[in-house]
Short mmCIF file of C-alpha atoms in Angstrom, two decimals:
data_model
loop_
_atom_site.label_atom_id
_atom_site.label_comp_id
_atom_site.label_asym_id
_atom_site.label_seq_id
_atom_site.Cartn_x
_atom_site.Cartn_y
_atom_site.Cartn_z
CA UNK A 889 177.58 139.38 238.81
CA UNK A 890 176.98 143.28 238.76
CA UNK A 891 179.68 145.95 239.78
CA UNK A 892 179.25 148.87 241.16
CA UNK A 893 181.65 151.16 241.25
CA UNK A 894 181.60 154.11 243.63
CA UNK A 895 183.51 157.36 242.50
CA UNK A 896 186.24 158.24 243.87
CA UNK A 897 186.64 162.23 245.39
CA UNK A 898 188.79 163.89 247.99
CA UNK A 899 185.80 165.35 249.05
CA UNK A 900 182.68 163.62 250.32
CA UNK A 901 180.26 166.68 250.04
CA UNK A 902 180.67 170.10 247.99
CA UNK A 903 179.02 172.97 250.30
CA UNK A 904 176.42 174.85 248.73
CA UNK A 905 177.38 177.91 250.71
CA UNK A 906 175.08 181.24 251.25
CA UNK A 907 175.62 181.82 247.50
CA UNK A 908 171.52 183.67 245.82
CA UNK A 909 172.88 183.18 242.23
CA UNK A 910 169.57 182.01 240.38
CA UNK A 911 172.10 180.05 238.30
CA UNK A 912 172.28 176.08 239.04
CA UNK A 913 175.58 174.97 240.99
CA UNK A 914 176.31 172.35 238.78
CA UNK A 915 174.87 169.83 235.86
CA UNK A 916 173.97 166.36 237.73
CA UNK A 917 175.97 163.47 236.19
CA UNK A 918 173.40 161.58 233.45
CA UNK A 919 173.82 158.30 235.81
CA UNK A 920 173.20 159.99 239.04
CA UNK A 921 170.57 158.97 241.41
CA UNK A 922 169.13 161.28 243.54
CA UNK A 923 168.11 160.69 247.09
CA UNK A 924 165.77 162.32 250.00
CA UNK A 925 166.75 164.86 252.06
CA UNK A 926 166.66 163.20 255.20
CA UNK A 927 169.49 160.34 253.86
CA UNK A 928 171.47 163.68 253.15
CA UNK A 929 171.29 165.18 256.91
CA UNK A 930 171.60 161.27 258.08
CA UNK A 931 175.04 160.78 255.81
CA UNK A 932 176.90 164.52 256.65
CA UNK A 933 175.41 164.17 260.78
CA UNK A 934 177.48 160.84 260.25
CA UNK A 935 180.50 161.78 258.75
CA UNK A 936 180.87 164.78 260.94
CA UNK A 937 181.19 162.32 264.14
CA UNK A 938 184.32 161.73 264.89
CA UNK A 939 183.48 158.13 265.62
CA UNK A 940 182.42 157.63 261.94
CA UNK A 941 184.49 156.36 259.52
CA UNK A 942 183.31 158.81 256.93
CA UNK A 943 181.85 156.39 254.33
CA UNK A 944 177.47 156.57 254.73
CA UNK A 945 177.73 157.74 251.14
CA UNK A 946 178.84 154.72 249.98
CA UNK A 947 176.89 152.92 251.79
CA UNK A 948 173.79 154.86 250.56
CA UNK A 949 175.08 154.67 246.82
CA UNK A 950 174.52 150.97 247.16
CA UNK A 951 171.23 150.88 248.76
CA UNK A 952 169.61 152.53 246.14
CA UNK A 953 171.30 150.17 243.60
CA UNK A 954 169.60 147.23 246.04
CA UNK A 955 165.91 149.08 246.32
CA UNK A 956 166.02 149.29 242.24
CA UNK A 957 167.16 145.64 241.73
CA UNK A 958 164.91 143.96 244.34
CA UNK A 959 161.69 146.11 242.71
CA UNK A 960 162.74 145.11 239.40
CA UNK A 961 163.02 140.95 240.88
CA UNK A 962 159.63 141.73 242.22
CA UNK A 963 158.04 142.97 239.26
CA UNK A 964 157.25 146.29 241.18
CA UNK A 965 156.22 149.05 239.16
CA UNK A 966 156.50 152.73 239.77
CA UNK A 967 158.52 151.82 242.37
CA UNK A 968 160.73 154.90 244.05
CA UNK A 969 163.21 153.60 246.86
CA UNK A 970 162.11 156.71 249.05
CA UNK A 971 158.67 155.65 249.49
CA UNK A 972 156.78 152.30 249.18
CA UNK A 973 155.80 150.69 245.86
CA UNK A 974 152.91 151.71 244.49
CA UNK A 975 151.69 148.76 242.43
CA UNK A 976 152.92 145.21 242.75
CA UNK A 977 151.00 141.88 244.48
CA UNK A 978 150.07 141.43 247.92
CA UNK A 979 152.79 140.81 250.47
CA UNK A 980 155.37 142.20 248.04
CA UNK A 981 156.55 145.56 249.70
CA UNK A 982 157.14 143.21 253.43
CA UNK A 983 159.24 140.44 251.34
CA UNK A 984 160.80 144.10 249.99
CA UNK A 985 161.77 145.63 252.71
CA UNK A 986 162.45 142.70 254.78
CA UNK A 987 165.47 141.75 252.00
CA UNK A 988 166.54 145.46 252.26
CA UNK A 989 166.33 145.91 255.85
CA UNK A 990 168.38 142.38 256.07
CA UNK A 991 170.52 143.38 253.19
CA UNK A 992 171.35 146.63 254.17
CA UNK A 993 172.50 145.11 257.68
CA UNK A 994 175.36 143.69 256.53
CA UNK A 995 176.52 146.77 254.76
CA UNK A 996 176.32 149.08 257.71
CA UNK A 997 178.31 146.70 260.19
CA UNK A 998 181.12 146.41 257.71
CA UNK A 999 184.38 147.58 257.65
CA UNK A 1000 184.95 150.12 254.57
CA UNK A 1001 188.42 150.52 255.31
CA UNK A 1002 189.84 149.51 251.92
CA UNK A 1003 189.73 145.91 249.72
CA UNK A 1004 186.77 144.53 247.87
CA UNK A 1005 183.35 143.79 249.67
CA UNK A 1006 180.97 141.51 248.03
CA UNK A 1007 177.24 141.85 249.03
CA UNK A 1008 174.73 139.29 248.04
CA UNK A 1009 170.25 140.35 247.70
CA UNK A 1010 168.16 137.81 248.73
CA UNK A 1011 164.43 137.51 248.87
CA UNK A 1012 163.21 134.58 251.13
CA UNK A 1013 166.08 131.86 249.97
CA UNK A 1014 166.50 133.22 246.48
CA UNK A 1015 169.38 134.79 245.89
CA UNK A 1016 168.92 137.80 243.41
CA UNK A 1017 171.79 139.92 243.13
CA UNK A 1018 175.39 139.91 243.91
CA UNK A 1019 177.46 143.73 244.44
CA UNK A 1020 180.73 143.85 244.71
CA UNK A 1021 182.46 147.23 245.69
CA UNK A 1022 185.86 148.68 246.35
CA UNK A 1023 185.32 149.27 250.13
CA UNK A 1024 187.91 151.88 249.89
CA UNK A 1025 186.05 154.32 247.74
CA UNK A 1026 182.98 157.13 248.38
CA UNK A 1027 180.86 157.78 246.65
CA UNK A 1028 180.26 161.66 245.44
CA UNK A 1029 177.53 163.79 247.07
CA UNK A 1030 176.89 166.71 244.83
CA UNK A 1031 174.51 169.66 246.00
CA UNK A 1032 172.57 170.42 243.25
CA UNK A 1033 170.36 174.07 242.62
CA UNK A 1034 167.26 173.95 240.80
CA UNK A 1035 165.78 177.40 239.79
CA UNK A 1036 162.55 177.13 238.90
CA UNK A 1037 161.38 180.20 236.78
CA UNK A 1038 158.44 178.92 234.93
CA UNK A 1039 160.17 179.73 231.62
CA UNK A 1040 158.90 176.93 229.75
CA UNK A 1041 154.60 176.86 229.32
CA UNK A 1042 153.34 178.54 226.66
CA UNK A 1043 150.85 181.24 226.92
CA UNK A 1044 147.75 182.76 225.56
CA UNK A 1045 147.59 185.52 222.89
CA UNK A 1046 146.73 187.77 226.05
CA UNK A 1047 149.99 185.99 227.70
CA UNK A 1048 148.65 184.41 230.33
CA UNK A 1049 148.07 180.45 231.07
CA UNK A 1050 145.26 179.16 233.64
CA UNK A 1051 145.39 175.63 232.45
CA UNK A 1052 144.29 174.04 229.19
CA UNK A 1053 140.30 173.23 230.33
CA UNK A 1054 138.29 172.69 233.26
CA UNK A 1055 139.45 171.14 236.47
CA UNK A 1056 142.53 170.64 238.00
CA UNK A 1057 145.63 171.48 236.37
CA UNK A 1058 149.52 171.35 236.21
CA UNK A 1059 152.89 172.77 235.59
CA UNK A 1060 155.83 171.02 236.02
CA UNK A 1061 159.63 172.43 235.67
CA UNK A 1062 162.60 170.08 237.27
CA UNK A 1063 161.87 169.12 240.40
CA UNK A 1064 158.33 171.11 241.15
CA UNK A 1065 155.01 170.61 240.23
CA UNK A 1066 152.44 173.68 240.88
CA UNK A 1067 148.89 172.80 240.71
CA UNK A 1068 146.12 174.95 240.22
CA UNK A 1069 142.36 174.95 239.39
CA UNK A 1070 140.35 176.62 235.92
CA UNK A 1071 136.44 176.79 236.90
CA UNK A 1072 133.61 177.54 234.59
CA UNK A 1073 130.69 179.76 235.89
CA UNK A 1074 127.84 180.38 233.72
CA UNK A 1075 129.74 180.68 230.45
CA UNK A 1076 132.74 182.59 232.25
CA UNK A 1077 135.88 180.98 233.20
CA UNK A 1078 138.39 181.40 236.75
CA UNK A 1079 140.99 180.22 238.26
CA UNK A 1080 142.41 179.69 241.45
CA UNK A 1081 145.72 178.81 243.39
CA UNK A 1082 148.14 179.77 240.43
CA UNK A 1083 148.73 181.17 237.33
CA UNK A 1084 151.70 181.97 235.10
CA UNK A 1085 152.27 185.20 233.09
CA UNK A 1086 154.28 187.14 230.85
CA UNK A 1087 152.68 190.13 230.99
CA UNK A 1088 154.56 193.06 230.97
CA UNK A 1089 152.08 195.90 231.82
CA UNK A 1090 152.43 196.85 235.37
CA UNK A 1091 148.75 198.96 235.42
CA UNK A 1092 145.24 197.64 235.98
CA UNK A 1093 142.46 198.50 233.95
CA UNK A 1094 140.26 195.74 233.75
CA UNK A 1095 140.10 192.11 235.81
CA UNK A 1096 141.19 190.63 232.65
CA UNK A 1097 143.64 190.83 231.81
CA UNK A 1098 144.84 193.04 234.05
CA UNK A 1099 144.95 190.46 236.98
CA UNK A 1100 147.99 188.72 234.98
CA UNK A 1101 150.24 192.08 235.62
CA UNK A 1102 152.84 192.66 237.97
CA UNK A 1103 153.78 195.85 239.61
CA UNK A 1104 157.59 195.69 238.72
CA UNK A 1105 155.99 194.48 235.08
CA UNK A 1106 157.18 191.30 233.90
CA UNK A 1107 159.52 188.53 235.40
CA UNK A 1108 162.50 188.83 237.67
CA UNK A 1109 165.12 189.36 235.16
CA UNK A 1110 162.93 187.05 232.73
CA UNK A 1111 159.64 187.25 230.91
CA UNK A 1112 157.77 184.72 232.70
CA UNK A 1113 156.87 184.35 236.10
CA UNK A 1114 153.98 182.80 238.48
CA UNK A 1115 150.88 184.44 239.91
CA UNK A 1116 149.26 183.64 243.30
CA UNK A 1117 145.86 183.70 244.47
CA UNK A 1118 144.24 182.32 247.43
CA UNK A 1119 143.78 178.64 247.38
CA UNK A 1120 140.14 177.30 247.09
CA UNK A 1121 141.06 173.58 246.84
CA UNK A 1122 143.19 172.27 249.36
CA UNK A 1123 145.52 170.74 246.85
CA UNK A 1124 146.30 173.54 245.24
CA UNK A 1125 150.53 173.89 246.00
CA UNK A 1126 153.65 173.67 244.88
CA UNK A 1127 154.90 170.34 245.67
CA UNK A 1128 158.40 168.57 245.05
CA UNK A 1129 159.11 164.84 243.60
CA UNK A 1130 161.31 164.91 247.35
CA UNK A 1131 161.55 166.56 250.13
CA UNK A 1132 164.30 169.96 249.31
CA UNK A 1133 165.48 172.47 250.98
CA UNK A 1134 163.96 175.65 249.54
CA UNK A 1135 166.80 179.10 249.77
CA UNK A 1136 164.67 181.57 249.07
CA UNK A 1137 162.13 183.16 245.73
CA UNK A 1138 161.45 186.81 244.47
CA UNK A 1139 158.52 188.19 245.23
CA UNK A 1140 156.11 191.04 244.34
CA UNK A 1141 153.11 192.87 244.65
CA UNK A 1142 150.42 192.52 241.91
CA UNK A 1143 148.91 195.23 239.90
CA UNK A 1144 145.58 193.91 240.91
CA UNK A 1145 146.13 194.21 245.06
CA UNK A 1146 148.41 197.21 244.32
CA UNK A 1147 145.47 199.13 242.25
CA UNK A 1148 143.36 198.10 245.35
CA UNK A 1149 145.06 199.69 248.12
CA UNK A 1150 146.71 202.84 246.46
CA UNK A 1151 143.45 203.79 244.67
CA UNK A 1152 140.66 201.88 246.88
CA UNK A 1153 137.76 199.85 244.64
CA UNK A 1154 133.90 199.09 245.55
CA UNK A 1155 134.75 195.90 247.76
CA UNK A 1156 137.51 197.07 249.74
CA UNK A 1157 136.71 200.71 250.04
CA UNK A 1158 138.77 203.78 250.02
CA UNK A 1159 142.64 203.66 249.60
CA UNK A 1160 144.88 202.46 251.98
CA UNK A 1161 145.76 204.38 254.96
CA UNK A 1162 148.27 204.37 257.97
CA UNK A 1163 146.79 202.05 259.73
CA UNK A 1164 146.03 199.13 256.86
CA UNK A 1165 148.24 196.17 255.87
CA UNK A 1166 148.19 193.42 253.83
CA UNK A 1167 150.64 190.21 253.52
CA UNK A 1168 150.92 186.49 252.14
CA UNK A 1169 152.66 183.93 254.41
CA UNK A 1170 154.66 181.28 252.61
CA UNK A 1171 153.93 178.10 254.35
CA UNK A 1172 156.63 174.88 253.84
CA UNK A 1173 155.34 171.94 254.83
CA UNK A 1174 157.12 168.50 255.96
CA UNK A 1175 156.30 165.00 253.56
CA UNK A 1176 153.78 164.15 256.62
CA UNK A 1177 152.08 167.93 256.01
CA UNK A 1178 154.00 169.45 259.38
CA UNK A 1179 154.81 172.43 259.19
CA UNK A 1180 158.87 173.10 259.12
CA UNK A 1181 158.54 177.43 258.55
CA UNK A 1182 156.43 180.46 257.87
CA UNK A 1183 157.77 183.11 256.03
CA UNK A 1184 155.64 186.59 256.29
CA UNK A 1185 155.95 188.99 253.38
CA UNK A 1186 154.67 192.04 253.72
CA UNK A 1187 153.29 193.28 250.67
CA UNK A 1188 151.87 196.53 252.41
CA UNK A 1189 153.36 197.28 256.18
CA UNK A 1190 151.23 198.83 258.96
CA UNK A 1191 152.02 202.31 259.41
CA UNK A 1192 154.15 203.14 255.90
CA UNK A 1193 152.93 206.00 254.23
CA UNK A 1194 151.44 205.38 250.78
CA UNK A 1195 152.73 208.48 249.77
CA UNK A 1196 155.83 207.70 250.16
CA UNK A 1197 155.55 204.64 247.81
CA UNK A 1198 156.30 202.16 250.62
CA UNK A 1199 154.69 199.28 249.35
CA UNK A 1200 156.36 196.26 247.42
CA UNK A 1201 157.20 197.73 243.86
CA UNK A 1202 160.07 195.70 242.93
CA UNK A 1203 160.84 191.73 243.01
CA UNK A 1204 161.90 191.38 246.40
CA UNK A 1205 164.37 188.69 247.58
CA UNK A 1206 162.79 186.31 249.98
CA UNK A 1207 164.93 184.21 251.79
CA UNK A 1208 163.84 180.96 253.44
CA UNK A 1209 166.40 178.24 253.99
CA UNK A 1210 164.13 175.86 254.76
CA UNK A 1211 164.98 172.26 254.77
CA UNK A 1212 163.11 168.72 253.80
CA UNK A 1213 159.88 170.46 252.31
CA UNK A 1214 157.89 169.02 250.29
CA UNK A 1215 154.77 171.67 249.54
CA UNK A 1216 154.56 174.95 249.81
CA UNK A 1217 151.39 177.26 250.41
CA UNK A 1218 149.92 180.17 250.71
CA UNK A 1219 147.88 182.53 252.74
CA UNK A 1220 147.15 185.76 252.07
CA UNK A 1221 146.23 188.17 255.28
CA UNK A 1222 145.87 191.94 255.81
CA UNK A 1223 143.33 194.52 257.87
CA UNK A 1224 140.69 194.83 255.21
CA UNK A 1225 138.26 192.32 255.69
CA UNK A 1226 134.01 191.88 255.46
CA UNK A 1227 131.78 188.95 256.90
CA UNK A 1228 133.64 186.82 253.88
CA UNK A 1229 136.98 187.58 254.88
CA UNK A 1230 139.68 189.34 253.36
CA UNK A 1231 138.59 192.15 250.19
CA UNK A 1232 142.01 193.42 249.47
CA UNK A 1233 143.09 190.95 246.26
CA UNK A 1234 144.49 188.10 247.50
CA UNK A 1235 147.44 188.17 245.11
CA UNK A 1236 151.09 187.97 245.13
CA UNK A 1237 153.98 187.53 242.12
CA UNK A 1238 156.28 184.68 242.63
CA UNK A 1239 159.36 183.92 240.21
CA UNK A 1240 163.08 182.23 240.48
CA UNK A 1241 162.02 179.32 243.47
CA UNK A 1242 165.40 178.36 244.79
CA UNK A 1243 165.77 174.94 246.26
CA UNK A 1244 168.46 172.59 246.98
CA UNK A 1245 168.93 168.28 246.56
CA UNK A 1246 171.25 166.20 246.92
CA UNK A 1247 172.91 163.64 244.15
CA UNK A 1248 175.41 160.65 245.04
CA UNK A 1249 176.72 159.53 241.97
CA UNK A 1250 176.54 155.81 240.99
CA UNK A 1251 178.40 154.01 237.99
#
């Protein structure tokens, strides 16, 4: 017989507040277990109704404990308890969630006001795991802040990473994965979606390196920090292992877009004037690929002055507070545009990604 023991707290959830710090709120607990999103908003919408008896984190601290054993009873593998198994035989995920759904029954009809509850997993008539719990305890919901600053891939003697060959490729730091694409043309190599820099000339010269610059030069308050091009491949994203609530990144004009439309160049024409814009709209998409916001940032507004040195020149704070996304895209817009679409260089700085998840903590 297994016990699981739900930590005790005088308080169910610890608000993550309107706080920017780029600093995390707190280091997760090495046996926590982290859960979607949408269990979150289910478990504080619960426990704010007065009708509620204020324990759904419990009862969600024991679920996942059930998901895990009745995978591991299965023989599932790469099995995650907020989506369905990947691999196992045929007709195990229904004899899965059938023991879960019947399972998890019992526990939300029951009483959690205090003694000892004992909770028994059964698949079909075999019984494969008995839980017994202090009914009197909750378990603790920590909000956790991931900063994702891209510190951590090594570079190029030029500073600059595209991916390590052809095809598609990926960088992964906590809880995001950005993927990109490195293409070879006759003999000369490109990229699209994403790169990541630590550059830190702010001019343009040449494509290359050049392209790899920002204007502010170098990361926000570090020496690393992601570039953004318009997508080619659809798949090209920043995507999370589950679904978070994203506060906010720094953004920044490029020294390749920037060059463009203070100075002009052979595809877009002369430098900008009153009348020209340009902008990239952060897109945050649902786990079904709805889309939950758009955030517009305006990398060169209609009607500024470019004498006046009104376009982006500094990392600018870019606040989203967007909940239960799951990718993130981008699109790049502005006034100068040919038969082909948009000639101003379709290219933004991104560094420090904010997001938010949630932790209940398990032992």
């Amino acid at each position: 017989m297994m016990a699981v023991v739900l930590v005790a707290t005088p308080s169910v959830f610890v608000s993550c507040g309107d706080d920017e710090s780029d600093e995390p709120m707190t280091t997760p607990d090495e046996n926590a277990i982290s859960f979607n999103f949408l269990e979150y908003q289910n478990f504080k919408s619960s426990t704010e109704h007065p009708s509620r008896d204020g324990f759904d984190a419990a009862r969600i601290a024991i679920r996942v404990a059930m998901y895990n054993s009745a995978a591991d009873a299965l023989g599932i593998t790469n099995f995650d308890y907020r989506t369905v198994p990947l691999k196992g035989k045929a007709g195990d995920e229904t004899k899965l969630m059938n023991a879960l759904d019947a399972t998890y029954a019992q526990l939300k009809d029951t009483d959690m006001q205090g003694g000892k509850m004992e909770l028994t997993l059964r698949i079909g008539e075999q019984e494969i795991k008995k839980y017994v719990f202090d009914k009197g305890y909750k378990a603790e919901v920590i909000a956790m802040r991931d900063t994702i600053t891209f510190e951590n891939q090594q570079l190029n003697q030029q500073l600059y990473w595209i991916g390590n060959g052809e095809g598609k490729f990926t960088y992964t730091e906590k809880c995001a994965t950005v993927i990109g694409t490195q293409s070879v043309y006759d003999g000369a190599v490109y990229w699209s979606g994403f790169a990541i820099s630590g550059r830190k000339d702010n001019t343009f010269a040449t494509l290359d390196p050049d392209q790899y610059n920002s204007v502010p030069g170098g990361g926000r308050k570090s020496d690393k920090f992601l570039v953004v091009q318009g997508a080619y491949n659809d798949y090209e994203c920043i995507t999370f292992a589950e679904p978070v609530k994203v506060k906010g990144m720094y953004c920044a004009n490029s020294a390749y877009a920037y060059n463009s439309m203070t100075k002009g160049d052979v595809i877009s024409g002369g430098p900008f004037e009153k009348e020209d814009w340009f902008s990239c709209n952060i897109i945050c998409l649902s786990e079904n690929g709805d889309t939950i916001t758009v955030k517009e940032v305006k990398l060169a507004e209609q009607g500024y002055d470019l004498n006046r040195n009104k376009l982006i020149e500094i990392w600018h704070a870019t606040s989203m507070n967007a909940e239960n996304v799951k990718t993130i895209k981008f699109m790049f817009d502005g006034s100068r545009k040919n038969d082909w679409g948009l000639t101003t260089p379709a290219y933004m700085c991104v560094d420090n990604i904010v997001v938010e998840h949630y932790t209940a903590i398990v032992r």
